[in-house]
Amino acid sequence: MKIIQVGSYPQNLKCIKGGIESSIFGLSNELKKQNEVFVFDLPRKDVTSDIVEENDGIVVYRFYSKGTNIMSVLRCISILKNIKSLRPDICHLHSSNFISLILYILCKFNRIPVLVTIHGLAHIEKRNELNKNFSLRNLFKYVFQSWCEFLLLTFTNQIIVDTKYVAKQINKYRLQKKIFRAPKCIVIPQGVDSSFFSNNPQVVCQKGMILSVGGINARKGHIKLIQSVSIVQKYYPEIKLIIAGTLTDQNYYNQLKSEIKNNDLTKNVSLVVNASSECLYELYSKADLFVLHSQEESQGIVLCEALAMGIPIVATNVGGIPYVIKDKKNGLLSDYNDLNKFAENILYLIGNRDINNLMRSENINSGTKYSWHIITSDIIKVYRKLLN
């Protein structure tokens, strides 16, 4: 098949930023083994002109944009021309944003087979962001991106979602009359790079080393994590927390540094910004625990990476996380903002080595279902069914 993937694609393959980049990169690498794969990277302000490049057997189209909504529409027309020139068997969109909405409509109008994967729910994410920091700009983002998502969901007959949580939320939108009709939701998780499955027997963790991976922004709850670790540090003074992620909010990053200093944790907490894939893999290899105090996740690829590495997990009981982490089986869950319980869960897994080791074995086994080889096979079946 000739397949076009449309969505954010890494500009630097050694430093992948965000879940969508990771998913399109992993899926495309698996698809190319038996298919002809093209990737259309979403228009970027930091691309000076439209270019076409080849990355290890994948042809990548990159598009320039000034970033405004009007320019995005104009760019969609150019993107469509390129799509039509390639005559793909299927065009796979990865987002519920404005560009995906326009491209979906254009593909349907031009009778190009098109499929959408939803990576998280913009309506919920932007609502949480607005509640935390009310501003006219955040209000506009909430209203506009929710509108785009609702329209796209109304127009599509079927979509791929990464957890049952997302499918249930979409059905709830219909009951709340936020969308006129709900598409058929096909649950296929996002995958994990094969490197996370390769060296599990050789992994040697460092007791008391805690790792958290995720974009540096308020949604990931890093400040609340630091506050929980300040509780843990009173009982376990040698604890080490490493927060690694892509810098997406400079103000929040500055708040993190202040929080670390104010809690007298400069010797216990380190921030690693924009780390390479190799650096992240090394951090995973050494981690005694993986922690994520997130406010909202549709799935949480970083949790699946930790599972693949066999790392016990402490996380919040929100969004799609309970569909990935089963409480007291391969991790411990607590409510968002319950700092004491989160700290208690960390202390429990550090202090109970037998439970820690049992969870490591369980996670290695449960993590295998997030292999891109398995997931891509399921997506190919959806492609074929759509084409038939």
PDB file of C-alpha atoms in Angstrom, residues 108-238:
ATOM      1  CA  LYS A 108     -13.523  13.273   1.616  1.00  0.00           C
ATOM      2  CA  PHE A 109     -14.589  15.779  -1.047  1.00  0.00           C
ATOM      3  CA  ASN A 110     -11.849  14.486  -3.371  1.00  0.00           C
ATOM      4  CA  ARG A 111     -12.696  10.835  -2.577  1.00  0.00           C
ATOM      5  CA  ILE A 112      -9.336  10.086  -0.997  1.00  0.00           C
ATOM      6  CA  PRO A 113      -9.640   7.306   1.621  1.00  0.00           C
ATOM      7  CA  VAL A 114      -8.928   9.003   4.942  1.00  0.00           C
ATOM      8  CA  LEU A 115      -8.641   7.833   8.558  1.00  0.00           C
ATOM      9  CA  VAL A 116      -8.178   9.829  11.781  1.00  0.00           C
ATOM     10  CA  THR A 117      -6.373   8.930  15.011  1.00  0.00           C
ATOM     11  CA  ILE A 118      -7.161  11.038  18.081  1.00  0.00           C
ATOM     12  CA  HIS A 119      -4.144  11.575  20.348  1.00  0.00           C
ATOM     13  CA  GLY A 120      -5.726  13.026  23.457  1.00  0.00           C
ATOM     14  CA  LEU A 121      -8.825  15.192  23.764  1.00  0.00           C
ATOM     15  CA  ALA A 122      -8.211  18.869  23.044  1.00  0.00           C
ATOM     16  CA  HIS A 123     -11.519  19.897  24.630  1.00  0.00           C
ATOM     17  CA  ILE A 124     -10.531  18.478  28.028  1.00  0.00           C
ATOM     18  CA  GLU A 125      -6.866  19.507  27.864  1.00  0.00           C
ATOM     19  CA  LYS A 126      -7.667  23.125  26.935  1.00  0.00           C
ATOM     20  CA  ARG A 127     -10.448  23.308  29.525  1.00  0.00           C
ATOM     21  CA  ASN A 128      -8.020  22.244  32.262  1.00  0.00           C
ATOM     22  CA  GLU A 129      -5.472  24.745  30.990  1.00  0.00           C
ATOM     23  CA  LEU A 130      -8.098  27.514  31.055  1.00  0.00           C
ATOM     24  CA  ASN A 131      -9.183  26.618  34.594  1.00  0.00           C
ATOM     25  CA  LYS A 132      -5.575  26.818  35.789  1.00  0.00           C
ATOM     26  CA  ASN A 133      -4.736  30.044  34.008  1.00  0.00           C
ATOM     27  CA  PHE A 134      -7.672  32.100  32.771  1.00  0.00           C
ATOM     28  CA  SER A 135      -6.831  34.522  29.976  1.00  0.00           C
ATOM     29  CA  LEU A 136      -8.479  35.666  26.763  1.00  0.00           C
ATOM     30  CA  ARG A 137      -5.842  33.771  24.805  1.00  0.00           C
ATOM     31  CA  ASN A 138      -6.519  30.510  26.664  1.00  0.00           C
ATOM     32  CA  LEU A 139     -10.276  31.093  26.348  1.00  0.00           C
ATOM     33  CA  PHE A 140      -9.936  31.457  22.575  1.00  0.00           C
ATOM     34  CA  LYS A 141      -7.785  28.302  22.360  1.00  0.00           C
ATOM     35  CA  TYR A 142     -10.332  26.382  24.417  1.00  0.00           C
ATOM     36  CA  VAL A 143     -13.336  27.489  22.335  1.00  0.00           C
ATOM     37  CA  PHE A 144     -11.646  27.212  18.932  1.00  0.00           C
ATOM     38  CA  GLN A 145      -9.891  23.884  19.447  1.00  0.00           C
ATOM     39  CA  SER A 146     -12.986  22.360  21.065  1.00  0.00           C
ATOM     40  CA  TRP A 147     -15.035  23.513  18.063  1.00  0.00           C
ATOM     41  CA  CYS A 148     -12.546  21.905  15.652  1.00  0.00           C
ATOM     42  CA  GLU A 149     -12.548  18.646  17.605  1.00  0.00           C
ATOM     43  CA  PHE A 150     -16.353  18.477  17.862  1.00  0.00           C
ATOM     44  CA  LEU A 151     -16.787  19.091  14.131  1.00  0.00           C
ATOM     45  CA  LEU A 152     -14.193  16.488  13.185  1.00  0.00           C
ATOM     46  CA  LEU A 153     -15.786  13.894  15.468  1.00  0.00           C
ATOM     47  CA  THR A 154     -19.220  14.678  14.008  1.00  0.00           C
ATOM     48  CA  PHE A 155     -18.012  14.299  10.413  1.00  0.00           C
ATOM     49  CA  THR A 156     -16.020  11.061  10.816  1.00  0.00           C
ATOM     50  CA  ASN A 157     -17.625   7.633  10.560  1.00  0.00           C
ATOM     51  CA  GLN A 158     -14.835   5.921  12.491  1.00  0.00           C
ATOM     52  CA  ILE A 159     -11.656   6.926  14.284  1.00  0.00           C
ATOM     53  CA  ILE A 160      -8.789   5.254  16.095  1.00  0.00           C
ATOM     54  CA  VAL A 161      -8.425   6.096  19.797  1.00  0.00           C
ATOM     55  CA  ASP A 162      -5.671   4.913  22.131  1.00  0.00           C
ATOM     56  CA  THR A 163      -7.777   3.834  25.154  1.00  0.00           C
ATOM     57  CA  LYS A 164     -11.369   3.042  26.078  1.00  0.00           C
ATOM     58  CA  TYR A 165     -11.266   6.221  28.151  1.00  0.00           C
ATOM     59  CA  VAL A 166     -11.200   8.349  24.989  1.00  0.00           C
ATOM     60  CA  ALA A 167     -13.991   6.285  23.411  1.00  0.00           C
ATOM     61  CA  LYS A 168     -16.163   6.794  26.524  1.00  0.00           C
ATOM     62  CA  GLN A 169     -15.492  10.536  26.549  1.00  0.00           C
ATOM     63  CA  ILE A 170     -16.507  10.833  22.895  1.00  0.00           C
ATOM     64  CA  ASN A 171     -19.749   9.006  23.609  1.00  0.00           C
ATOM     65  CA  LYS A 172     -20.268  11.355  26.562  1.00  0.00           C
ATOM     66  CA  TYR A 173     -19.875  14.312  24.175  1.00  0.00           C
ATOM     67  CA  ARG A 174     -22.759  12.910  22.153  1.00  0.00           C
ATOM     68  CA  LEU A 175     -24.953  12.484  25.246  1.00  0.00           C
ATOM     69  CA  GLN A 176     -24.100  16.072  26.230  1.00  0.00           C
ATOM     70  CA  LYS A 177     -25.011  17.146  22.663  1.00  0.00           C
ATOM     71  CA  LYS A 178     -21.571  18.613  22.081  1.00  0.00           C
ATOM     72  CA  ILE A 179     -21.436  16.517  18.910  1.00  0.00           C
ATOM     73  CA  PHE A 180     -24.397  15.520  16.725  1.00  0.00           C
ATOM     74  CA  ARG A 181     -23.251  11.927  16.258  1.00  0.00           C
ATOM     75  CA  ALA A 182     -20.448   9.777  17.634  1.00  0.00           C
ATOM     76  CA  PRO A 183     -18.072   7.948  15.297  1.00  0.00           C
ATOM     77  CA  LYS A 184     -17.224   4.291  15.734  1.00  0.00           C
ATOM     78  CA  CYS A 185     -14.149   4.231  17.999  1.00  0.00           C
ATOM     79  CA  ILE A 186     -11.513   1.581  17.291  1.00  0.00           C
ATOM     80  CA  VAL A 187      -9.233   1.199  20.318  1.00  0.00           C
ATOM     81  CA  ILE A 188      -5.600   0.704  19.293  1.00  0.00           C
ATOM     82  CA  PRO A 189      -2.905   1.975  21.696  1.00  0.00           C
ATOM     83  CA  GLN A 190       0.099   4.017  20.758  1.00  0.00           C
ATOM     84  CA  GLY A 191       3.302   2.024  20.641  1.00  0.00           C
ATOM     85  CA  VAL A 192       6.796   2.000  22.070  1.00  0.00           C
ATOM     86  CA  ASP A 193      10.107   1.986  20.229  1.00  0.00           C
ATOM     87  CA  SER A 194      11.693  -1.459  19.944  1.00  0.00           C
ATOM     88  CA  SER A 195      14.782  -0.355  21.890  1.00  0.00           C
ATOM     89  CA  PHE A 196      12.744  -0.429  25.117  1.00  0.00           C
ATOM     90  CA  PHE A 197      12.265  -4.182  24.742  1.00  0.00           C
ATOM     91  CA  SER A 198      15.838  -5.113  23.819  1.00  0.00           C
ATOM     92  CA  ASN A 199      17.905  -5.150  27.025  1.00  0.00           C
ATOM     93  CA  ASN A 200      15.527  -5.903  29.888  1.00  0.00           C
ATOM     94  CA  PRO A 201      17.613  -8.748  31.403  1.00  0.00           C
ATOM     95  CA  GLN A 202      20.610  -6.412  31.697  1.00  0.00           C
ATOM     96  CA  VAL A 203      18.749  -3.534  33.359  1.00  0.00           C
ATOM     97  CA  VAL A 204      20.319  -2.653  36.725  1.00  0.00           C
ATOM     98  CA  CYS A 205      18.322   0.000  38.571  1.00  0.00           C
ATOM     99  CA  GLN A 206      19.640   2.363  41.219  1.00  0.00           C
ATOM    100  CA  LYS A 207      17.619   2.114  44.433  1.00  0.00           C
ATOM    101  CA  GLY A 208      15.845   5.357  45.213  1.00  0.00           C
ATOM    102  CA  MET A 209      16.274   6.823  41.718  1.00  0.00           C
ATOM    103  CA  ILE A 210      12.890   8.066  40.519  1.00  0.00           C
ATOM    104  CA  LEU A 211      12.224   9.116  36.937  1.00  0.00           C
ATOM    105  CA  SER A 212       9.428  11.219  35.477  1.00  0.00           C
ATOM    106  CA  VAL A 213       9.243  11.879  31.732  1.00  0.00           C
ATOM    107  CA  GLY A 214       6.867  14.336  30.096  1.00  0.00           C
ATOM    108  CA  GLY A 215       6.637  17.765  28.518  1.00  0.00           C
ATOM    109  CA  ILE A 216       7.579  20.606  30.857  1.00  0.00           C
ATOM    110  CA  ASN A 217       4.118  22.105  31.285  1.00  0.00           C
ATOM    111  CA  ALA A 218       1.412  22.353  33.939  1.00  0.00           C
ATOM    112  CA  ARG A 219      -0.652  19.413  32.600  1.00  0.00           C
ATOM    113  CA  LYS A 220       2.077  16.963  33.617  1.00  0.00           C
ATOM    114  CA  GLY A 221       1.870  18.048  37.272  1.00  0.00           C
ATOM    115  CA  HIS A 222       5.621  18.260  37.912  1.00  0.00           C
ATOM    116  CA  ILE A 223       5.201  20.854  40.670  1.00  0.00           C
ATOM    117  CA  LYS A 224       2.843  18.578  42.577  1.00  0.00           C
ATOM    118  CA  LEU A 225       5.315  15.733  42.042  1.00  0.00           C
ATOM    119  CA  ILE A 226       8.082  17.820  43.607  1.00  0.00           C
ATOM    120  CA  GLN A 227       5.822  18.578  46.569  1.00  0.00           C
ATOM    121  CA  SER A 228       5.196  14.839  47.028  1.00  0.00           C
ATOM    122  CA  VAL A 229       8.919  14.121  46.818  1.00  0.00           C
ATOM    123  CA  SER A 230       9.534  16.711  49.545  1.00  0.00           C
ATOM    124  CA  ILE A 231       7.373  14.473  51.783  1.00  0.00           C
ATOM    125  CA  VAL A 232       9.294  11.357  50.723  1.00  0.00           C
ATOM    126  CA  GLN A 233      12.629  13.067  51.336  1.00  0.00           C
ATOM    127  CA  LYS A 234      11.856  13.406  55.041  1.00  0.00           C
ATOM    128  CA  TYR A 235      11.774   9.594  55.318  1.00  0.00           C
ATOM    129  CA  TYR A 236      14.302   8.801  52.598  1.00  0.00           C
ATOM    130  CA  PRO A 237      16.907  11.634  52.517  1.00  0.00           C
ATOM    131  CA  GLU A 238      18.940  10.076  49.660  1.00  0.00           C
TER     132      GLU A 238
END
